[in-house]
Coordinates of C-alpha atoms in Angstrom, one line a residue:
M59 CA -68.0 -86.5 -105.9
S60 CA -68.2 -83.8 -103.7
A61 CA -68.1 -81.2 -105.9
H62 CA -71.1 -81.7 -106.3
G63 CA -73.2 -82.3 -103.9
H64 CA -72.6 -81.7 -101.1
G65 CA -73.5 -80.1 -95.9
S66 CA -72.6 -80.3 -92.2
D67 CA -72.3 -78.1 -89.1
E68 CA -72.3 -77.7 -85.3
P69 CA -73.7 -78.0 -81.9
S70 CA -71.6 -81.1 -81.4
L71 CA -69.4 -82.6 -84.0
Y72 CA -70.5 -86.1 -84.8
S73 CA -71.4 -88.3 -82.0
A74 CA -71.5 -91.3 -84.3
G75 CA -67.8 -90.8 -85.2
A76 CA -66.5 -90.5 -88.6
V77 CA -68.1 -90.2 -92.0
G78 CA -69.5 -93.3 -93.6
V79 CA -72.0 -94.9 -95.8
P80 CA -75.6 -95.8 -96.1
A81 CA -76.1 -97.9 -93.0
V82 CA -79.2 -96.6 -91.4
Y83 CA -78.3 -98.5 -88.3
H84 CA -74.9 -99.3 -87.0
T85 CA -75.7 -102.4 -85.0
D86 CA -76.1 -106.0 -86.1
D87 CA -79.8 -106.6 -85.1
S88 CA -81.2 -103.1 -85.6
A89 CA -81.1 -103.2 -89.4
T90 CA -84.1 -105.5 -89.3
E91 CA -85.8 -103.6 -86.5
S92 CA -89.5 -103.1 -86.9
Y93 CA -91.3 -100.2 -85.2
P94 CA -94.1 -101.6 -83.0
G95 CA -97.3 -100.5 -84.5
D96 CA -95.9 -97.1 -85.2
K97 CA -97.8 -96.0 -82.1
A98 CA -96.6 -92.9 -80.4
Q99 CA -96.8 -91.5 -76.9
E100 CA -97.5 -87.8 -77.0
L101 CA -95.1 -85.3 -75.4
D102 CA -96.8 -81.9 -74.9
G103 CA -99.0 -82.1 -77.9
S104 CA -100.2 -84.2 -80.9
I105 CA -97.7 -85.8 -83.2
E106 CA -100.2 -86.6 -85.9
G107 CA -98.5 -86.5 -89.2
Q108 CA -95.1 -86.7 -87.7
E109 CA -93.8 -89.0 -90.4
F110 CA -94.1 -86.2 -92.9
G111 CA -93.5 -83.3 -90.5
G112 CA -97.1 -82.5 -90.1
G113 CA -97.1 -82.2 -86.3
D114 CA -96.0 -79.3 -84.3
D115 CA -93.9 -81.2 -81.8
D116 CA -90.9 -83.0 -83.1
D117 CA -89.9 -84.6 -79.7
Y118 CA -92.1 -87.6 -79.0
L119 CA -91.9 -91.2 -78.2
R120 CA -93.3 -94.3 -79.9
E121 CA -94.0 -97.6 -78.4
G122 CA -90.8 -99.3 -77.2
E123 CA -89.0 -96.0 -76.7
R124 CA -88.2 -93.8 -73.7
W125 CA -86.1 -90.8 -72.8
P126 CA -82.5 -91.6 -71.9
T127 CA -81.0 -91.2 -68.4
A128 CA -77.5 -89.7 -67.9
E129 CA -76.2 -93.3 -67.6
D130 CA -77.9 -94.3 -70.9
K131 CA -76.1 -91.5 -72.7
S132 CA -72.7 -92.6 -71.5
T133 CA -73.1 -96.4 -71.8
L134 CA -75.6 -97.3 -74.6
T135 CA -74.4 -97.7 -78.2
R136 CA -75.4 -94.7 -80.3
V137 CA -77.2 -95.5 -83.6
A138 CA -79.0 -93.7 -86.4
D139 CA -82.8 -93.6 -86.7
R140 CA -84.5 -94.7 -89.9
V141 CA -84.3 -92.2 -92.7
P142 CA -87.7 -90.7 -93.4
R143 CA -89.3 -91.9 -96.6
Q144 CA -89.7 -88.4 -98.1
A145 CA -85.9 -87.9 -97.6
F146 CA -85.3 -90.8 -100.0
L147 CA -87.4 -89.0 -102.7
I148 CA -85.0 -86.0 -102.3
I149 CA -82.0 -88.4 -102.4
A150 CA -83.4 -90.0 -105.6
T151 CA -83.8 -86.4 -107.0
E152 CA -80.2 -85.7 -106.3
F153 CA -79.2 -89.0 -108.0
C154 CA -81.0 -88.0 -111.2
E155 CA -79.6 -84.5 -111.1
R156 CA -76.0 -85.8 -110.6
F157 CA -76.6 -88.3 -113.4
T158 CA -77.4 -85.5 -115.7
Y159 CA -74.6 -83.2 -114.5
Y160 CA -71.8 -85.7 -114.8
G161 CA -73.3 -87.3 -117.9
V162 CA -73.0 -83.9 -119.6
S163 CA -69.9 -82.4 -118.1
G164 CA -67.9 -85.7 -118.3
L165 CA -67.8 -85.2 -122.1
F166 CA -66.6 -81.6 -122.1
Q167 CA -62.9 -82.1 -122.3
N168 CA -63.0 -84.2 -125.5
Y169 CA -66.0 -82.2 -126.9
I170 CA -64.1 -78.9 -126.6
Q171 CA -60.5 -80.0 -127.1
N172 CA -60.6 -82.3 -130.2
G173 CA -61.8 -81.8 -133.7
Y174 CA -64.9 -83.4 -135.1
K175 CA -64.5 -86.9 -136.7
V176 CA -60.7 -86.6 -137.0
P177 CA -59.3 -90.0 -138.1
G178 CA -57.1 -91.7 -135.5
S179 CA -57.9 -89.1 -132.8
N180 CA -60.1 -89.2 -129.7
P181 CA -63.8 -88.1 -130.2
G182 CA -64.3 -84.4 -130.4
A183 CA -66.4 -81.6 -131.8
L184 CA -65.0 -78.1 -131.4
G185 CA -61.2 -78.5 -131.9
R186 CA -60.4 -75.7 -129.5
G187 CA -57.5 -77.3 -127.7
K188 CA -56.5 -78.0 -124.1
H189 CA -56.4 -74.4 -123.0
T190 CA -60.0 -73.7 -124.0
A191 CA -61.2 -77.0 -122.7
A192 CA -59.6 -76.5 -119.3
G193 CA -60.7 -72.9 -119.2
L194 CA -64.4 -73.6 -119.9
G195 CA -64.3 -76.6 -117.5
N196 CA -62.9 -74.3 -114.7
F197 CA -65.5 -71.6 -115.6
L198 CA -68.3 -74.2 -115.2
Q199 CA -66.9 -75.2 -111.8
F200 CA -66.6 -71.5 -110.8
W201 CA -70.1 -70.7 -112.0
C202 CA -71.7 -73.8 -110.4
Y203 CA -70.4 -72.8 -107.0
I204 CA -71.0 -69.1 -107.0
T205 CA -74.7 -69.5 -108.0
P206 CA -75.6 -71.4 -104.8
I207 CA -75.6 -68.0 -103.0
L208 CA -78.3 -66.7 -105.4
G209 CA -80.3 -69.9 -104.9
A210 CA -80.1 -69.6 -101.1
V211 CA -81.3 -66.0 -101.2
I212 CA -84.2 -66.8 -103.5
A213 CA -85.3 -69.7 -101.4
D214 CA -85.0 -67.9 -98.1
Q215 CA -86.4 -64.6 -99.2
Y216 CA -89.1 -65.5 -101.6
W217 CA -90.0 -69.1 -102.7
G218 CA -88.8 -71.6 -100.1
K219 CA -86.6 -74.6 -100.9
Y220 CA -89.2 -76.8 -102.6
R221 CA -90.4 -74.2 -105.2
T222 CA -86.8 -72.9 -105.8
I223 CA -85.6 -76.5 -106.6
L224 CA -88.6 -77.2 -108.8
V225 CA -88.4 -73.9 -110.8
F226 CA -84.7 -74.1 -111.4
S227 CA -85.0 -77.8 -112.4
V228 CA -87.1 -76.6 -115.3
V229 CA -84.4 -74.0 -116.1
Y230 CA -81.8 -76.8 -115.9
L231 CA -83.8 -78.9 -118.4
V232 CA -83.7 -75.9 -120.9
G233 CA -79.9 -75.8 -120.6
D234 CA -79.7 -79.6 -121.3
L235 CA -81.9 -79.2 -124.4
V236 CA -79.8 -76.3 -125.7
L237 CA -76.7 -78.4 -125.4
T238 CA -78.3 -81.5 -127.0
L239 CA -79.8 -79.7 -130.0
T240 CA -76.6 -77.7 -130.7
S241 CA -74.4 -80.9 -130.6
I242 CA -76.1 -82.5 -133.6
P243 CA -73.8 -82.9 -136.7
V244 CA -75.4 -80.1 -138.8
S245 CA -75.0 -77.7 -135.9
I246 CA -71.3 -78.7 -135.2
R247 CA -70.5 -78.2 -138.9
A248 CA -72.3 -74.9 -139.1
G249 CA -70.5 -73.5 -136.1
G250 CA -73.4 -73.5 -133.8
A251 CA -72.0 -75.9 -131.2
F252 CA -69.6 -73.5 -129.5
P253 CA -72.1 -70.7 -128.8
G254 CA -74.6 -73.4 -127.8
L255 CA -72.2 -74.9 -125.4
V256 CA -71.5 -71.5 -123.8
I257 CA -75.2 -70.7 -123.4
A258 CA -75.8 -74.2 -122.0
I259 CA -72.9 -73.8 -119.5
I260 CA -74.4 -70.6 -118.2
I261 CA -77.9 -72.0 -117.9
I262 CA -76.9 -75.3 -116.4
G263 CA -74.4 -73.6 -114.0
L264 CA -77.1 -71.2 -112.8
A265 CA -79.7 -74.0 -112.3
T266 CA -77.4 -76.5 -110.6
G267 CA -76.2 -73.9 -108.2
A268 CA -79.7 -73.0 -107.2
V269 CA -80.6 -76.7 -106.8
K270 CA -77.4 -77.5 -104.9
S271 CA -77.8 -74.8 -102.3
N272 CA -81.2 -76.1 -101.3
V273 CA -81.4 -79.8 -101.8
S274 CA -78.9 -80.9 -99.1
P275 CA -80.4 -78.7 -96.3
M276 CA -83.9 -79.8 -97.4
V277 CA -83.0 -83.5 -97.2
A278 CA -81.7 -83.0 -93.6
E279 CA -84.8 -81.1 -92.7
Q280 CA -86.9 -84.1 -93.3
Y281 CA -85.8 -85.6 -90.0
R282 CA -87.6 -83.7 -87.3
R283 CA -86.8 -85.5 -84.0
T284 CA -84.3 -83.4 -82.1
R285 CA -83.8 -85.2 -78.8
P286 CA -82.0 -88.5 -78.3
F287 CA -84.1 -91.4 -77.1
V288 CA -83.7 -95.0 -76.1
R289 CA -85.2 -97.8 -78.3
R290 CA -85.6 -101.4 -77.3
L291 CA -84.7 -103.7 -80.3
K292 CA -86.4 -107.0 -81.0
S293 CA -83.5 -108.8 -79.5
G294 CA -84.2 -107.0 -76.2
R295 CA -81.0 -104.9 -76.4
E296 CA -81.4 -101.1 -75.9
V297 CA -79.7 -98.5 -78.0
L298 CA -79.5 -94.7 -77.9
V299 CA -81.0 -93.2 -81.1
D300 CA -79.0 -90.1 -81.8
R301 CA -79.9 -87.2 -84.1
D302 CA -76.3 -86.5 -85.1
A303 CA -75.9 -90.1 -86.2
T304 CA -79.2 -89.9 -88.1
I305 CA -78.2 -86.7 -90.0
Q306 CA -74.8 -88.4 -90.7
S307 CA -76.7 -91.4 -92.1
I308 CA -78.9 -89.2 -94.3
F309 CA -75.9 -87.5 -95.7
N310 CA -74.2 -90.8 -96.3
W311 CA -77.2 -91.9 -98.4
F312 CA -77.1 -88.5 -100.1
Y313 CA -73.4 -88.7 -100.9
W314 CA -73.8 -92.3 -102.0
A315 CA -76.6 -91.3 -104.5
I316 CA -74.3 -88.5 -105.8
N317 CA -71.6 -91.0 -106.6
V318 CA -73.8 -93.6 -108.1
G319 CA -75.4 -90.9 -110.3
S320 CA -71.9 -89.7 -111.4
L321 CA -71.3 -93.1 -113.0
S322 CA -73.6 -91.8 -115.9
S323 CA -70.5 -90.6 -117.7
I324 CA -69.6 -94.3 -118.3
A325 CA -72.7 -94.6 -120.5
T326 CA -72.4 -91.1 -122.1
T327 CA -68.7 -91.6 -122.9
E328 CA -69.5 -94.9 -124.6
L329 CA -72.2 -93.2 -126.6
E330 CA -69.8 -90.4 -127.5
H331 CA -67.1 -92.9 -128.6
N332 CA -69.3 -95.3 -130.5
V333 CA -72.2 -93.1 -131.8
D334 CA -72.0 -89.3 -131.5
F335 CA -72.2 -86.5 -128.9
W336 CA -75.9 -85.7 -129.4
P337 CA -77.2 -89.0 -128.1
A338 CA -74.7 -88.8 -125.3
Y339 CA -76.2 -85.5 -124.3
L340 CA -79.8 -86.7 -124.9
L341 CA -79.5 -89.5 -122.3
P342 CA -78.9 -87.2 -119.3
T343 CA -81.5 -84.8 -120.7
L344 CA -84.1 -87.5 -120.5
M345 CA -82.9 -88.5 -117.1
F346 CA -83.6 -84.9 -115.9
V347 CA -87.2 -85.2 -116.9
V348 CA -87.3 -88.2 -114.5
C349 CA -85.6 -86.0 -111.9
I350 CA -88.3 -83.4 -112.0
G351 CA -91.0 -86.1 -111.9
V352 CA -89.4 -87.8 -108.8
F353 CA -89.1 -84.5 -106.9
W354 CA -92.7 -83.5 -107.8
L355 CA -94.0 -86.9 -106.5
G356 CA -93.2 -85.9 -102.9
R357 CA -94.8 -82.5 -103.1
N358 CA -97.4 -83.3 -100.4
K359 CA -95.0 -85.2 -98.1
Y360 CA -92.0 -82.9 -97.7
V361 CA -91.3 -81.0 -94.6
R362 CA -91.2 -77.4 -96.0
T363 CA -89.6 -74.5 -94.2
P364 CA -91.4 -71.3 -95.3
P365 CA -89.3 -68.3 -96.5
T366 CA -88.7 -66.0 -93.6
G367 CA -86.3 -63.6 -95.2
S368 CA -82.8 -64.3 -96.6
I369 CA -80.4 -65.0 -93.8
V370 CA -77.6 -64.4 -96.3
V371 CA -78.8 -60.9 -97.1
K372 CA -79.3 -60.2 -93.4
A373 CA -75.9 -61.5 -92.5
A374 CA -74.2 -59.4 -95.3
K375 CA -75.9 -56.2 -93.9
C376 CA -74.8 -57.2 -90.4
I377 CA -71.2 -57.7 -91.5
A378 CA -71.1 -54.5 -93.5
T379 CA -72.4 -52.6 -90.4
G380 CA -69.8 -54.2 -88.2
V381 CA -67.0 -53.4 -90.6
R382 CA -68.1 -49.8 -91.1
R383 CA -68.6 -49.0 -87.3
A384 CA -65.3 -50.7 -86.4
Y385 CA -63.5 -48.6 -89.0
L386 CA -65.1 -45.4 -87.7
A387 CA -64.1 -46.5 -84.1
R388 CA -60.5 -46.8 -85.2
R389 CA -60.7 -43.4 -86.8
G390 CA -61.5 -41.8 -83.4
G391 CA -65.0 -43.1 -82.5
P392 CA -65.9 -45.0 -79.3
V393 CA -63.9 -48.2 -79.1
L394 CA -65.5 -51.3 -77.6
V395 CA -63.5 -53.3 -75.1
D396 CA -64.3 -56.6 -73.2
A397 CA -64.2 -57.2 -69.4
Q398 CA -60.4 -57.5 -69.5
G399 CA -60.0 -54.2 -71.3
R400 CA -59.1 -55.8 -74.7
R401 CA -60.5 -54.4 -77.9
E402 CA -63.5 -56.3 -79.1
S403 CA -63.7 -58.0 -82.5
W404 CA -65.1 -55.9 -85.4
I405 CA -68.3 -58.0 -85.5
E406 CA -69.3 -56.8 -82.0
Y407 CA -69.8 -53.4 -83.4
A408 CA -72.9 -54.7 -85.3
K409 CA -74.7 -55.5 -82.0
P410 CA -77.7 -53.1 -81.5
S411 CA -76.8 -52.9 -77.8
T412 CA -73.6 -51.0 -78.7
M413 CA -75.5 -48.3 -80.7
A414 CA -76.7 -45.0 -79.3
E415 CA -79.5 -45.1 -81.8
V416 CA -80.6 -48.2 -83.6
P417 CA -81.2 -47.4 -87.3
A418 CA -84.3 -48.8 -89.0
S419 CA -82.0 -50.8 -91.3
V420 CA -80.8 -52.9 -88.3
T421 CA -83.3 -55.8 -88.3
W422 CA -81.1 -58.1 -86.1
D423 CA -80.5 -58.5 -82.4
D424 CA -77.4 -59.2 -80.3
K425 CA -78.1 -63.0 -80.4
F426 CA -78.0 -62.9 -84.2
V427 CA -74.6 -61.2 -84.1
G428 CA -73.3 -63.8 -81.6
E429 CA -74.4 -66.7 -83.8
L430 CA -73.0 -65.0 -86.9
R431 CA -69.6 -64.6 -85.1
R432 CA -69.7 -68.2 -84.2
T433 CA -70.5 -69.2 -87.8
L434 CA -67.7 -67.1 -89.3
R435 CA -65.2 -68.6 -86.8
A436 CA -66.2 -72.1 -87.9
C437 CA -65.8 -71.0 -91.5
K438 CA -62.1 -70.4 -91.0
V439 CA -61.6 -74.1 -91.6
F440 CA -62.9 -73.6 -95.2
L441 CA -60.0 -71.2 -96.1
F442 CA -57.9 -74.3 -97.0
F443 CA -60.5 -76.0 -99.2
P444 CA -59.8 -74.1 -102.5
I445 CA -56.4 -75.9 -102.8
Y446 CA -58.2 -79.2 -102.3
W447 CA -60.7 -78.4 -105.0
L448 CA -57.8 -77.4 -107.3
C449 CA -56.5 -80.9 -107.0
Y450 CA -59.9 -82.5 -107.2
G451 CA -60.8 -80.7 -110.4
Q452 CA -57.8 -82.2 -112.2
M453 CA -60.0 -85.4 -112.7
S454 CA -62.4 -83.8 -115.1
N455 CA -59.8 -82.0 -117.3
N456 CA -56.1 -82.6 -117.0
L457 CA -56.2 -86.3 -116.0
V458 CA -58.6 -86.8 -118.9
A459 CA -56.1 -85.1 -121.2
Q460 CA -53.3 -87.2 -119.7
A461 CA -55.3 -90.4 -120.5
G462 CA -55.7 -89.1 -124.1
E463 CA -51.9 -89.2 -124.5
M464 CA -51.8 -92.9 -123.4
N465 CA -52.9 -96.2 -124.8
T466 CA -56.4 -96.8 -123.7
G467 CA -57.2 -99.7 -126.0
S468 CA -60.8 -99.8 -126.9
V469 CA -61.8 -97.8 -123.8
P470 CA -62.6 -94.0 -124.2
N471 CA -60.0 -91.8 -122.5
D472 CA -62.7 -89.8 -120.7
I473 CA -64.3 -92.9 -119.2
I474 CA -61.4 -93.5 -116.8
Q475 CA -62.5 -90.6 -114.5
N476 CA -65.3 -92.8 -113.4
L477 CA -62.8 -94.7 -111.3
D478 CA -63.3 -92.0 -108.6
P479 CA -67.0 -92.7 -108.0
I480 CA -66.5 -96.4 -108.4
C481 CA -63.9 -96.3 -105.6
L482 CA -66.2 -94.2 -103.4
I483 CA -69.0 -96.7 -103.8
I484 CA -66.7 -99.5 -102.8
F485 CA -64.7 -97.9 -100.0
I486 CA -67.4 -95.7 -98.3
P487 CA -69.2 -98.9 -97.0
I488 CA -65.8 -100.4 -95.9
F489 CA -65.0 -97.3 -93.9
D490 CA -68.5 -96.9 -92.4
M491 CA -69.2 -100.5 -91.6
G492 CA -65.7 -101.7 -91.0
I493 CA -62.9 -99.3 -90.2
Y494 CA -64.8 -96.6 -88.3
P495 CA -66.8 -98.9 -86.0
A496 CA -63.6 -100.8 -85.2
L497 CA -62.0 -97.6 -84.2
R498 CA -64.9 -96.6 -82.1
R499 CA -64.9 -100.0 -80.3
C500 CA -61.3 -99.2 -79.5
G501 CA -62.3 -95.9 -78.0
I502 CA -60.7 -94.0 -81.0
V503 CA -62.9 -91.2 -82.4
V504 CA -61.4 -89.6 -85.5
G505 CA -62.5 -86.0 -85.4
P506 CA -63.5 -84.0 -88.5
I507 CA -60.4 -81.9 -88.6
T508 CA -58.1 -85.0 -88.5
R509 CA -60.2 -86.6 -91.3
I510 CA -60.0 -83.4 -93.4
F511 CA -56.2 -83.3 -92.8
I512 CA -55.9 -86.9 -94.0
G513 CA -58.0 -86.2 -97.0
F514 CA -55.8 -83.2 -97.9
L515 CA -52.7 -85.4 -97.7
L516 CA -54.2 -88.1 -99.9
A517 CA -55.1 -85.4 -102.5
A518 CA -51.5 -84.3 -102.4
V519 CA -50.3 -87.9 -102.9
S520 CA -52.7 -88.3 -105.9
M521 CA -51.2 -85.2 -107.6
A522 CA -47.6 -86.3 -106.9
Y523 CA -48.4 -89.6 -108.5
A524 CA -50.0 -87.9 -111.5
A525 CA -46.9 -85.9 -112.0
I526 CA -44.8 -89.1 -112.0
V527 CA -47.2 -90.7 -114.5
Q528 CA -47.0 -87.6 -116.8
H529 CA -43.2 -87.8 -116.7
L530 CA -43.5 -91.5 -117.8
V531 CA -45.8 -90.5 -120.6
Y532 CA -43.2 -88.0 -121.9
S533 CA -40.5 -90.6 -121.6
A534 CA -42.4 -93.1 -123.8
G535 CA -42.4 -93.0 -127.6
P536 CA -43.2 -92.5 -130.3
Y537 CA -44.2 -88.9 -129.7
Y538 CA -42.5 -88.3 -126.3
D539 CA -43.3 -84.8 -124.9
S540 CA -45.3 -83.7 -128.0
P541 CA -48.1 -86.3 -128.3
G542 CA -50.7 -83.7 -129.3
S543 CA -53.9 -85.6 -130.2
K544 CA -51.9 -88.9 -130.6
F545 CA -50.8 -91.2 -127.8
N546 CA -47.6 -92.7 -126.6
N547 CA -46.9 -96.4 -125.9
I548 CA -47.8 -96.5 -122.2
S549 CA -51.0 -98.0 -120.8
A550 CA -53.5 -95.7 -119.2
A551 CA -54.0 -98.3 -116.5
I552 CA -51.1 -96.8 -114.7
Q553 CA -53.4 -93.8 -113.8
I554 CA -55.6 -96.0 -111.5
P555 CA -53.7 -95.2 -108.2
A556 CA -54.2 -91.5 -108.8
Y557 CA -57.9 -92.0 -108.8
I558 CA -57.9 -94.3 -105.8
F559 CA -55.9 -91.7 -103.8
I560 CA -58.2 -88.9 -104.7
A561 CA -61.3 -91.0 -103.9
W562 CA -59.9 -91.9 -100.5
G563 CA -59.1 -88.2 -100.0
E564 CA -62.7 -87.4 -100.9
I565 CA -64.0 -89.8 -98.2
F566 CA -62.0 -88.0 -95.6
A567 CA -62.0 -84.4 -96.8
S568 CA -65.0 -83.7 -98.9
I569 CA -67.6 -85.7 -96.9
S570 CA -66.3 -84.4 -93.6
G571 CA -66.4 -80.9 -95.0
L572 CA -70.0 -81.4 -96.1
E573 CA -71.0 -82.7 -92.6
Y574 CA -68.9 -80.0 -90.9
A575 CA -70.8 -77.3 -92.9
Y576 CA -74.2 -78.6 -91.7
T577 CA -73.4 -79.4 -88.1
R578 CA -71.0 -76.7 -87.1
A579 CA -73.2 -73.5 -87.3
P580 CA -76.3 -72.5 -85.3
A581 CA -79.6 -73.7 -86.9
A582 CA -80.4 -70.2 -88.2
M583 CA -77.1 -70.0 -90.0
K584 CA -77.0 -73.3 -91.9
S585 CA -77.7 -71.7 -95.3
I586 CA -74.8 -69.2 -94.8
I587 CA -72.3 -71.8 -93.8
M588 CA -73.4 -74.1 -96.7
S589 CA -73.1 -71.3 -99.2
I590 CA -69.6 -70.5 -97.9
Y591 CA -68.5 -74.1 -98.1
L592 CA -69.8 -74.5 -101.6
F593 CA -68.2 -71.1 -102.5
T594 CA -64.7 -72.6 -101.7
N595 CA -65.1 -74.5 -105.0
C596 CA -65.0 -71.1 -106.8
G597 CA -61.6 -70.5 -105.1
G598 CA -60.4 -73.8 -106.6
A599 CA -61.6 -72.8 -110.0
I600 CA -59.9 -69.4 -109.8
L601 CA -56.6 -71.1 -108.8
A602 CA -57.0 -73.4 -111.7
F603 CA -57.2 -70.5 -114.1
C604 CA -53.7 -69.5 -112.8
F605 CA -52.4 -72.8 -114.0
N606 CA -53.5 -72.3 -117.7
P607 CA -50.1 -71.3 -118.9
I608 CA -48.7 -74.7 -118.0
L609 CA -51.4 -76.8 -119.4
D610 CA -49.7 -77.6 -122.7
D611 CA -47.1 -80.3 -123.4
P612 CA -44.4 -80.6 -122.1
K613 CA -45.4 -78.6 -119.0
L614 CA -48.1 -80.9 -117.5
V615 CA -45.6 -82.4 -115.1
E616 CA -45.2 -79.0 -113.5
N617 CA -49.0 -78.6 -113.3
F618 CA -49.5 -81.8 -111.2
A619 CA -46.3 -81.3 -109.2
I620 CA -47.1 -77.7 -108.1
A621 CA -50.7 -78.7 -107.2
G622 CA -49.5 -81.6 -105.1
G623 CA -46.8 -79.6 -103.4
L624 CA -49.2 -76.8 -102.5
M625 CA -51.8 -79.3 -101.2
G626 CA -49.2 -81.1 -99.0
A627 CA -47.9 -77.9 -97.5
F628 CA -51.4 -76.5 -96.8
A629 CA -52.5 -79.8 -95.3
F630 CA -49.9 -79.5 -92.5
L631 CA -50.6 -75.8 -92.0
F632 CA -54.4 -76.6 -91.8
Y633 CA -53.8 -79.2 -89.1
A634 CA -51.5 -76.9 -87.1
C635 CA -54.2 -74.2 -87.2
F636 CA -57.3 -76.2 -86.4
W637 CA -56.4 -79.5 -84.6
K638 CA -58.0 -78.2 -81.4
Y639 CA -61.4 -78.0 -83.1
D640 CA -61.6 -81.8 -82.8
R641 CA -61.9 -81.3 -79.0
S642 CA -64.5 -78.6 -79.1

């Protein structure tokens, strides 16, 4: 579930092809490959401690490896290297964190919407209705994706990624405890559950944002080898071990862990349905204790990038300088032109070389401005993601509410949203180990822009289908278009295709966006582009607030139909604007 976890970027798009799953190697016999003695041949220096990033040189050779020739690069099969062991500790940490987040947030729609212990109704606690439930859910999404900027600044400027994740994990645990303690029956009946929920949302959103902005870049940093090399397998066949393919593999494992962790809401919704809310919240709270322990376990093994000053703050100052100087130039100051006599972009005005006197506040050089311009150009792709997140967010609120108006049998209405991660766990390996390799063997490489376009279309189809389902709900008795907290005689199983379509869309759009955010920008700009990518979720939450007036019966058909229509239109506009990026 992307929302949630998820980074990719530039020098080249993905040599390995499209996004996939946890398959460390993409060849039949390399999966059982052993590394001969783990001996290494030095290249300009010692590699002692390389496994955990302890050496100074990240380009080296082990026994059975060599540097590739030009012919090797064009003829050998590109595969991923093994994922470093410490990266798996970070992936396990992300699993625990997502287990906690989805175990808690998956209950919010019922917890807020329905009354406590109302006979014949779905489980609930606050009785605040659909508007408040959707509003607080959208606020949580907004808050969780604006706080990563703060987390990135703290890590880069002061603490580094490791300490930032550890400290905010403790803050996260405090928020979980507040939610758990205020959801006990005596607190609900005394009116303490609602303020406790608001406080918990603020704390959890702050903490998850700080963790989110640092955990995905940190997991990628654990792989230190930068140059491709040739490895001879036990079968005698040679393959080209590629960094881009390895980073892709790491992110596949990372995304896989996110979706397995998100299945926690199956357990918590069952506890909510059969016991009460407080044990349902207690389970993910205890899991977060495990999360902190797992992350702390690797404290002496992680590759740690020391704080060198916040690139986000530096970039913000650079952008402000460029905008201000470009504005003054248009008001009569000296105008910058290129070799062809055309006006330069506003960002060029931030280059120190264009200033008569360089102020002390300018701490960047021309290269920094060039890299920032390149990063901002890549970020244009993200302008279309808020519409996607608007559609994606329907799973955690309006589709849950829709299921609450249908016959679910003995199954809790809010458990059905777990179809999304289940579909991802099933289909990601199929795409990675079946569909994408088959396309590559045919010489077909599906670029990231095409994949994102397909994902957008699938999200649009999901919303269109949900609109049809909602119409069928209103057409069924006995309550027709005014079911309230009751349900009509129509099976919730009819919702399943909506979740399948959104899951397929996630494989194409969300995972590709995550990779694009990490691989598309220069190395020094990764935290900026990741923050911008995560910030697009805020745009989706803001758009969702605009839909609040049509979140009551009988207007939910309009909600899904408008979201699907917008997504479909913007999908084609997106592809028209950026299809050439697949060739860059």
